[in-house]
XYZ file of C-alpha atoms in Angstrom:
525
model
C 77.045 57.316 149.495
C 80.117 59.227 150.302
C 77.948 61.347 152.836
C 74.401 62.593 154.380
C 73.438 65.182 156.616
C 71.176 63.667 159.055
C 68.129 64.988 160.682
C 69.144 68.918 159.018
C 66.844 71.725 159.012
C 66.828 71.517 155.236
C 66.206 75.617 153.826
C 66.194 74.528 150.049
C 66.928 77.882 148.755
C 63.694 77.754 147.125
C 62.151 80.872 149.488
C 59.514 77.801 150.327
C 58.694 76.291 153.465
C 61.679 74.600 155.357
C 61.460 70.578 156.093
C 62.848 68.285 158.032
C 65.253 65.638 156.062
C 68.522 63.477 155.292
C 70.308 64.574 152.630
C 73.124 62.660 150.879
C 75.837 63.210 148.710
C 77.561 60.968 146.072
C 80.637 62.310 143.784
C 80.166 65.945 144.413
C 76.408 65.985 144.038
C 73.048 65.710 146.261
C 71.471 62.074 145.353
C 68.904 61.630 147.635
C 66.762 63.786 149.549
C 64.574 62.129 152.471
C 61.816 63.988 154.221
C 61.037 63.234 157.861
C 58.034 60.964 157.656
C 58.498 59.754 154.466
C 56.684 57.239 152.797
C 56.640 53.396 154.480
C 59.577 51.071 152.795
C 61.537 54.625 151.984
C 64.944 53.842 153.627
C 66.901 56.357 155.081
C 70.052 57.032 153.210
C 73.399 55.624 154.464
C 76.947 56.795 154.062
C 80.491 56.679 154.737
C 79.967 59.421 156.472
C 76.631 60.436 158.180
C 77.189 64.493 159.835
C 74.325 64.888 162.374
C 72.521 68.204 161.790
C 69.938 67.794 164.443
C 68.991 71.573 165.085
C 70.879 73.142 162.330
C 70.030 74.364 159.050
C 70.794 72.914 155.681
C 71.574 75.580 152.557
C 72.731 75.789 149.115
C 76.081 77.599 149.614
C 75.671 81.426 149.220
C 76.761 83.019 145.800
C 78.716 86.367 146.094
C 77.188 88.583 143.502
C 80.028 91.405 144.138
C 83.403 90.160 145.230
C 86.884 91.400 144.760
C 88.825 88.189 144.878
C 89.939 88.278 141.552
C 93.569 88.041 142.878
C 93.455 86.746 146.256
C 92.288 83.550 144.725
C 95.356 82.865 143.879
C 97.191 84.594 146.612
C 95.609 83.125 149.711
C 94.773 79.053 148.878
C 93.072 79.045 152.366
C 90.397 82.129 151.831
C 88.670 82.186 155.150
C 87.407 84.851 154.012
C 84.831 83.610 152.108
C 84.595 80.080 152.684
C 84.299 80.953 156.285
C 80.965 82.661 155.150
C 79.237 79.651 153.385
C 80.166 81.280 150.125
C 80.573 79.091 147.649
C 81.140 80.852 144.645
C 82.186 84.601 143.935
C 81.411 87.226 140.682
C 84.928 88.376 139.910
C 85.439 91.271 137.030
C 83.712 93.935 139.060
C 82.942 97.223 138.465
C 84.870 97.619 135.364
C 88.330 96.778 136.563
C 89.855 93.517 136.807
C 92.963 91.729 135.219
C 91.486 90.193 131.452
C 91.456 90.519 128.833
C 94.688 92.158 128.727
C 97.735 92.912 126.806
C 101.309 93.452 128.193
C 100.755 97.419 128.357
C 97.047 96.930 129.977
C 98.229 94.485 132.212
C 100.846 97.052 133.758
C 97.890 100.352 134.172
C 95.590 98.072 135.476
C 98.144 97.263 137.759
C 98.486 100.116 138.822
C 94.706 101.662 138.878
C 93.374 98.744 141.318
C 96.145 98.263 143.377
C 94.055 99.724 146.193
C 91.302 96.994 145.631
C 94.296 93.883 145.235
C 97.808 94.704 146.128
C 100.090 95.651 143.067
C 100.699 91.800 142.826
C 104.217 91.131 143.090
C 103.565 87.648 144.339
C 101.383 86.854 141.213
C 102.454 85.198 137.916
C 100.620 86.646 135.589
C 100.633 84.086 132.810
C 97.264 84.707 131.220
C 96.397 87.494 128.637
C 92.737 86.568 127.852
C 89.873 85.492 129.875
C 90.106 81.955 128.854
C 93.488 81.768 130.124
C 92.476 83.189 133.628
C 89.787 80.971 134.127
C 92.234 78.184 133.173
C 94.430 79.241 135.809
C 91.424 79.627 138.417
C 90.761 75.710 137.035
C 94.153 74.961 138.737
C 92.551 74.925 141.978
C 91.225 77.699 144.357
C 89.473 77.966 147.799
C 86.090 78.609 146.446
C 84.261 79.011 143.118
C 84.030 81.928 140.772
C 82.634 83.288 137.986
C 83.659 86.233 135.741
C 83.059 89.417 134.418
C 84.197 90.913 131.428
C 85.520 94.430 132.419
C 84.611 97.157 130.313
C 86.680 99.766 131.803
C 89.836 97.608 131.335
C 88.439 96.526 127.788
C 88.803 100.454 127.143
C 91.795 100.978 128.246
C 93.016 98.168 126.218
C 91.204 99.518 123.039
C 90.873 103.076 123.660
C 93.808 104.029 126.456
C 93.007 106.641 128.967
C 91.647 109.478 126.591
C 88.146 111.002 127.891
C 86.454 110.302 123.967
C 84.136 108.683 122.212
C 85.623 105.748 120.608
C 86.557 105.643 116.860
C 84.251 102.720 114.950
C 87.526 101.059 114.801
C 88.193 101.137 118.246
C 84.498 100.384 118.999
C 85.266 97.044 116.902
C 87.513 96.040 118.660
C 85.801 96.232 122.125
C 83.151 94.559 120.836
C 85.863 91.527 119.381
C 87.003 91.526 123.167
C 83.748 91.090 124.780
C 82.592 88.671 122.191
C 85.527 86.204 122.718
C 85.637 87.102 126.760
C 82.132 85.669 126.493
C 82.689 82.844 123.914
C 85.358 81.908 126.653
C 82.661 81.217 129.458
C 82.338 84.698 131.433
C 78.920 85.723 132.786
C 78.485 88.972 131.535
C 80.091 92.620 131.428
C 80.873 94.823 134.148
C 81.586 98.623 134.620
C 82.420 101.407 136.891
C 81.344 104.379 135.730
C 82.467 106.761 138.358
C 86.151 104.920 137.876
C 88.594 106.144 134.847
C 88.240 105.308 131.855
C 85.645 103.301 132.026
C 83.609 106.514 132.693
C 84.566 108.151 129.463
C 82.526 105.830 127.772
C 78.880 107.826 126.941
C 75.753 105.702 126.463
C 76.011 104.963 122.422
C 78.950 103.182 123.363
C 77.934 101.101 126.115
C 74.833 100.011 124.821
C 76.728 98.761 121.381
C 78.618 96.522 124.017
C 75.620 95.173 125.917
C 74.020 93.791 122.615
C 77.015 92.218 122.052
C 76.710 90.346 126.039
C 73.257 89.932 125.696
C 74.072 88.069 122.400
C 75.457 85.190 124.661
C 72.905 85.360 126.906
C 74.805 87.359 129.501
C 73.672 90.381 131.687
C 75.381 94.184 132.383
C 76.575 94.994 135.954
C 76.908 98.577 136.105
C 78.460 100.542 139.151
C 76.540 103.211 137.349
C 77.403 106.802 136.958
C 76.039 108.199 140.741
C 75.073 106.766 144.244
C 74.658 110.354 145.516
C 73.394 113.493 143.524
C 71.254 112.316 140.713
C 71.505 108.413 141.843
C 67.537 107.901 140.508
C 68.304 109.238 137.334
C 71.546 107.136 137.061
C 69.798 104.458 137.710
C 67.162 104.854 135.509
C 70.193 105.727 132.829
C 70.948 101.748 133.143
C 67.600 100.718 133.208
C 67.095 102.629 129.785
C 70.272 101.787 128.677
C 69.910 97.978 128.955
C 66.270 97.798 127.595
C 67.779 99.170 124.236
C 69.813 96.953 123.825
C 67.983 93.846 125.236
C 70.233 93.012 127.712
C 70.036 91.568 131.526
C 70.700 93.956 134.325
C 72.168 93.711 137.477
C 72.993 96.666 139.501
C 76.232 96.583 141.409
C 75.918 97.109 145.220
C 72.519 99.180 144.903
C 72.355 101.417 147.537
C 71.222 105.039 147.659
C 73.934 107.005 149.664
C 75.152 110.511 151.315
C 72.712 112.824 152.544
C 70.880 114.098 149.803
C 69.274 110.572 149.527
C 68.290 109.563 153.070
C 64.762 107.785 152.648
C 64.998 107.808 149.305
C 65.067 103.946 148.835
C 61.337 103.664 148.074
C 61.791 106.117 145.133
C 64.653 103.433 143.483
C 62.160 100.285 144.347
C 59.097 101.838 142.365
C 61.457 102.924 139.285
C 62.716 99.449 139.515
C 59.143 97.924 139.565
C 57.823 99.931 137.087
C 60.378 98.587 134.682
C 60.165 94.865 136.148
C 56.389 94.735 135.165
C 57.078 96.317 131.885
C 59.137 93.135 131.084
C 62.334 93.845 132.106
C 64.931 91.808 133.286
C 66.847 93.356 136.132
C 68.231 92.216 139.551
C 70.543 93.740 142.000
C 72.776 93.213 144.980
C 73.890 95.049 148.377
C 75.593 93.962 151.501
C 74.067 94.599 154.918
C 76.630 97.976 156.374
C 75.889 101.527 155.638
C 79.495 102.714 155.051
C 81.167 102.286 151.521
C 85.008 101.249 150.787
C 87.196 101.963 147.405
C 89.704 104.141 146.980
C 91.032 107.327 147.355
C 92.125 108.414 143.995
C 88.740 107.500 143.333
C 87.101 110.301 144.726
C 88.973 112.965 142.288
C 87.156 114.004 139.357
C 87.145 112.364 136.165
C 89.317 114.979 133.777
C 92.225 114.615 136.858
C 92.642 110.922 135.848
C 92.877 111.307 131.965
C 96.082 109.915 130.691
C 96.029 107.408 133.954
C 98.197 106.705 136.660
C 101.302 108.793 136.292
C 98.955 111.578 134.618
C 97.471 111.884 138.020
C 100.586 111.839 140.096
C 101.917 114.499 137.781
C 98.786 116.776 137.652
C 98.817 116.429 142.006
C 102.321 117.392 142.459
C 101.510 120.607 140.312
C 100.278 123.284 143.015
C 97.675 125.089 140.542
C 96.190 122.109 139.158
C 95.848 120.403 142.532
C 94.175 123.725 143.537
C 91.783 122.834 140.973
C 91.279 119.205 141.932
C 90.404 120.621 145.381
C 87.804 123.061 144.190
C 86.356 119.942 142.137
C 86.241 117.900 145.251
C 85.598 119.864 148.033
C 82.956 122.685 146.005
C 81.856 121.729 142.923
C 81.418 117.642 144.000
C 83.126 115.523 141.575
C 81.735 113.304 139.433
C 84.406 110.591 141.254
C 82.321 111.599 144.303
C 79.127 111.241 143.306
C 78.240 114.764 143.032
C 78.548 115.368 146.215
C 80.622 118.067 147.655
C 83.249 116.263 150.427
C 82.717 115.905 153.667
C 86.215 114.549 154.894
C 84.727 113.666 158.326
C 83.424 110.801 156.293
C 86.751 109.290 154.814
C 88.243 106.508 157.148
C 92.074 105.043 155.914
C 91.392 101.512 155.398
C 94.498 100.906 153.713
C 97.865 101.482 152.506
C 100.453 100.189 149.906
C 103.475 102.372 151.388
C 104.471 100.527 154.657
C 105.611 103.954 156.086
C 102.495 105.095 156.133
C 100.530 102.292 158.197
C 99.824 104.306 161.182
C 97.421 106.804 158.932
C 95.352 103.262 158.925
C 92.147 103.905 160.987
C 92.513 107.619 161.240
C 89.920 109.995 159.269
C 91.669 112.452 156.442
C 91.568 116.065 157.930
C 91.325 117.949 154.669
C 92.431 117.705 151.340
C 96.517 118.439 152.212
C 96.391 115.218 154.003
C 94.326 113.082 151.192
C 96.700 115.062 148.302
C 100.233 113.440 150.922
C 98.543 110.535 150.966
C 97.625 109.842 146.955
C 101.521 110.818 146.110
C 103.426 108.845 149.007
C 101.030 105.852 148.104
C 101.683 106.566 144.369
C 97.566 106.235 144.790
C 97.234 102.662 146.354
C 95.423 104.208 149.439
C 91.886 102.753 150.556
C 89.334 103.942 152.485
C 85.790 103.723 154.500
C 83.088 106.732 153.707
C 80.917 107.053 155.966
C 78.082 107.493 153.809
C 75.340 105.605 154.242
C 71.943 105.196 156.138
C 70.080 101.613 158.063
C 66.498 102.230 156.632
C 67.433 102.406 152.794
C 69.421 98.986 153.487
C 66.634 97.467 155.172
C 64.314 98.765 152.092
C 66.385 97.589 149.495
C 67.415 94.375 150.728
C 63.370 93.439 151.083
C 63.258 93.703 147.330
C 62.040 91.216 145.064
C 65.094 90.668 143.016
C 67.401 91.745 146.004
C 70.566 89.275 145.911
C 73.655 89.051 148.592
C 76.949 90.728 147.525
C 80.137 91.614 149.864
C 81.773 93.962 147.288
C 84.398 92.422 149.540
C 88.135 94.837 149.675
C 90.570 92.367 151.210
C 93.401 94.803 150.399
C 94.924 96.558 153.575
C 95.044 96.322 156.971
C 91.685 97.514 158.465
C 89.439 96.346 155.470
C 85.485 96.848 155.381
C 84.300 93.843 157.542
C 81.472 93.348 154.972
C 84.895 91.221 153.528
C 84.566 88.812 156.307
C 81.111 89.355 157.640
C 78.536 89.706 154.627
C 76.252 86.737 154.932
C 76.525 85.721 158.611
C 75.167 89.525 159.468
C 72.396 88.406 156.942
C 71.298 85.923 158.742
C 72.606 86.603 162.018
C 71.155 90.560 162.599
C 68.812 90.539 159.879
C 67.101 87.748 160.046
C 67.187 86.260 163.779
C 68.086 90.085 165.527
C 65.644 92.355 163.659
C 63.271 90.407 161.111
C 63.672 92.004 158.577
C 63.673 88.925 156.466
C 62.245 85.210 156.916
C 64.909 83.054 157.236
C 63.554 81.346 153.978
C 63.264 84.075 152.072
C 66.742 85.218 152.791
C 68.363 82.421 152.326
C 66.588 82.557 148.369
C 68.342 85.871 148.272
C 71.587 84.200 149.055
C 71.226 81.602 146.622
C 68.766 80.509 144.277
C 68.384 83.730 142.884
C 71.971 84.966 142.317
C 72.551 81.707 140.454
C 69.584 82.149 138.030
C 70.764 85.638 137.128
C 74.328 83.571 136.491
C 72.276 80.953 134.405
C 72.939 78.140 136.617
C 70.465 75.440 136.132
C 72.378 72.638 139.071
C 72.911 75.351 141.515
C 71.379 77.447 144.305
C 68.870 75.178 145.107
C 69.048 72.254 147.315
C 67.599 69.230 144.754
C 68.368 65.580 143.519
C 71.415 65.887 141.288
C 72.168 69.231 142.178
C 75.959 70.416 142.589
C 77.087 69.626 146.734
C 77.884 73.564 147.104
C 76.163 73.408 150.858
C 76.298 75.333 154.159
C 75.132 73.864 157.087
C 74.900 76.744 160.033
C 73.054 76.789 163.417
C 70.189 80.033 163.019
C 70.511 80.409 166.973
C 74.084 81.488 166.709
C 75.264 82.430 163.406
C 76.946 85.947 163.144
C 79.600 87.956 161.504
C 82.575 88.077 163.661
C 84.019 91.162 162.010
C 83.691 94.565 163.097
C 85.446 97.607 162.239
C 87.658 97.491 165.063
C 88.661 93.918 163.890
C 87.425 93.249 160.339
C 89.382 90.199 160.189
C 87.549 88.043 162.403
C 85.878 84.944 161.099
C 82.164 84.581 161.686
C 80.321 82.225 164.054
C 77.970 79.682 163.941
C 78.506 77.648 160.599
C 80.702 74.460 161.114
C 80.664 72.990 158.058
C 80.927 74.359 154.033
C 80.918 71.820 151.119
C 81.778 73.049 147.526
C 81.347 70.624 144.744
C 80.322 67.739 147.911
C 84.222 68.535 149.386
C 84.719 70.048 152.805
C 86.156 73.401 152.482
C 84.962 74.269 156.092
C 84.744 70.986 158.890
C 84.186 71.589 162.643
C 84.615 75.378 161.776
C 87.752 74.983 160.525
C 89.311 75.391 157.292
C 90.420 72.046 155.769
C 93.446 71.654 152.732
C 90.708 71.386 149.874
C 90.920 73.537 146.752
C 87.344 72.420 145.813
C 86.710 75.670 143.666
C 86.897 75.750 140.197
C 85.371 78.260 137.501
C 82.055 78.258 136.901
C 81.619 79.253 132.721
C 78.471 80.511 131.078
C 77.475 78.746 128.074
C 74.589 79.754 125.380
């Protein structure tokens, strides 16, 4: 064998019982699992290696439901990041927005729209157009795994442009001719963001034309649906609805239930959701473990400000009257960019800039909306931020669900990023399993794994088992913990020495070795 694990605290990932074993690994997959005690003449495995994991735990690697990597794969080869975490494999193609499928003019607004989430990427060569071509170039050779979501938003732009309408049926045809060969070319499933432009402007018709088309291929929809804040149930229940219609998977994007108006309110989402799970449908969902939420600041403006995209917006905020009406949206009315929810700027934290002048507004909280209307046209709108926004016991609620997963929804852009980035599933297991109890370490470490990759349709991972994929995490439950904070987001957890993806060491000693072990993981029918 090219390696066991001897002696580990094996947590299978199956939400079972955990067991004492050796566990070896032979060209990038688990060959032989041996229980302590096992059977008379049942030799313990031998290696090349042997690792001893006498009072440490044994995982599948964790699987990222919600990341925003889609770039920094290729920027950053080393990725502490995540493989720092134990996380073996990321969802890319979030919330609507990503870089494929794509033609030259796309390419350039989307760009532009996310370069809040991923830098603007001048040190990128962007030599793919379709989503074949991008997972080509993640096959190249990157830090971790990853998966893929076809955008929607960016599919509209590319069909439709930036104009709040329903599509023509020509248009519509032609969305639907994206998704289908985004999926024929091995992605997941279809994401959106519908309180991000223009992948809002789509109404429900049109959406559910492009789920029967995903759940054609067997994919699921991952909605950042159209609310977290005033009228989050019934946005939820929109998707729900929505996705039944058209017979289609559903995963809901970073689930939470946020800003005031929905404090102990996460009951109220479980029992819609488990109404509709024992009526037969098939829906999951993901969160991280932090109450505030990151994106950006253009973000927050209302929808009919960001018709006509990027240089629409800059235009309409240098005009005094219209940005008087963009404040009356925001700070009054609540925007639907905002959730409904009329702004509280004692929420909004700089997290990030693109304008290198303006790096000391980094950390500081916007004072009113003349500050946040300098920021969005010095930073030509690449400004990110922390709200402030959430509360503990909905978290805790949620994330005891039955179809709960782990996601980071991970912003590595800027300089004082969300530590959920760096910190996601150490603070799982760290505060919410050993610290508070909220979960069995079993039954986390399920959440973490075995379910995330059945929603991805992954039949040889998430689950520690003869001729499985070697995507493992091996991690002492005494002393793992997020290092991050929001002082220092940056800081690389504790606690988990050693990371294989696809039986490689990504992570050894609790360090980051050379290997680009990751490669892109493709749906198939």
């Amino acid at each position: 064998m090219d390696l066991v694990f001897r002696d580990a605290e094996v947590v299978d990932g199956t939400g079972g019982p955990s067991y004492r074993a050796d566990v070896a690994i032979d060209g990038g997959r688990i060959t032989a699992i041996v229980k302590e005690g096992a059977a008379a003449g049942c030799q313990r495995p031998t290696a090349r290696r042997v690792v001893d994991a006498e009072g440490l735990a044994l995982s599948p690697g964790f699987i990222d439901m919600h990341a925003h990597s889609d770039l920094a794969l290729l920027r950053d080869p080393d990725h502490s990041a995540k493989a720092a975490q134990g996380v073996t494999l990321e969802v890319l193609g979030q919330d609507g927005l990503s870089y494929a499928p794509v033609d030259d003019r796309t390419l350039a607004e989307v760009r532009r729209t996310i370069t809040g989430w991923n830098g603007y990427g001048d040190d990128i060569d962007f030599d793919w157009r379709t989503v074949g071509e991008y997972l080509d170039r993640l096959d190249r050779g990157i830090a971790v795994n990853a998966a893929y979501l076809i955008p929607q938003g960016t599919v509209r732009m590319y069909a439709v442009g930036w104009d709040d309408r329903p599509a023509t049926e020509s248009e519509l045809n032609r969305m639907r001719q994206l998704v289908a060969e985004g999926m024929e070319q091995g992605a997941v499933g279809m994401s959106s963001g519908l309180t991000y432009t223009p992948g809002m402007y789509a109404k429900d018709a049109e959406l559910t034309e492009l789920c029967k088309v995903v759940a054609g291929y067997g994919g699921y929809y991952c909605p950042h649906h159209r609310s977290y804040g005033a009228g989050a149930l019934e946005a939820y229940e929109e998707m729900v609805r929505l996705t039944r219609e058209a017979g289609c998977a559903l995963h809901l994007a970073h689930a939470t239930m946020n800003f005031g108006v929905n404090e102990g309110r996460a009951p109220e989402l479980l029992a819609l959701l488990d109404e509709a799970l024992d009526a037969g449908a098939d829906i999951s969902l993901d969160t991280y473990p932090y109450t505030p939420g990151c994106t950006t600041l253009v973000a927050l403006l209302p929808s009919w400000a960001s018709e006509g995209g990027p240089e629409a917006v800059l235009a309409r905020l240098r005009d005094d009257e219209t940005a008087e009406r963009i404040r009356h949206h925001v700070e009054v009315l609540g925007s639907d960019g905002c959730h409904g929810v009329p702004m509280d700027w004692d929420t909004i934290e700089i997290s990030g800039v693109s304008e290198g002048t303006l790096a000391d507004w980094v950390g500081r909280r916007v004072d009113g909306w003349a500050t946040a209307r300098r920021l969005l046209l010095e930073d030509r709108l690449g400004t990110t931020i922390l709200q402030h926004v959430g509360h503990e016991e909905n978290v805790r609620t949620i994330m005891r669900h039955r179809v709960h997963t782990g996601g980071s929804d991970g912003i590595l852009q800027g300089l004082k990023p969300h530590p959920r980035a760096y910190g996601t599933f150490p603070r799982y297991l760290g505060r919410y399993v050993r610290d508070l109890g909220v979960l069995t370490l079993e039954d986390c470490v399920a959440h973490l794994t075995s379910r995330p990759a059945a929603r991805l349709g992954l039949t040889d991972r998430g689950v520690i088992r003869e001729g499985n994929v070697a995507d493992l995490v091996l991690f002492d439950p005494a002393t793992v913990a997020a290092g991050s904070t929001y002082e220092s987001p940056r800081t690389l957890p504790t606690g988990i020495p050693h990371v294989l993806i696809n039986g490689e060491f990504v992570m050894e000693d609790g360090k980051r070795t050379s290997a680009l072990a990751g490669r892109s993981v493709r749906r198939t029918r």
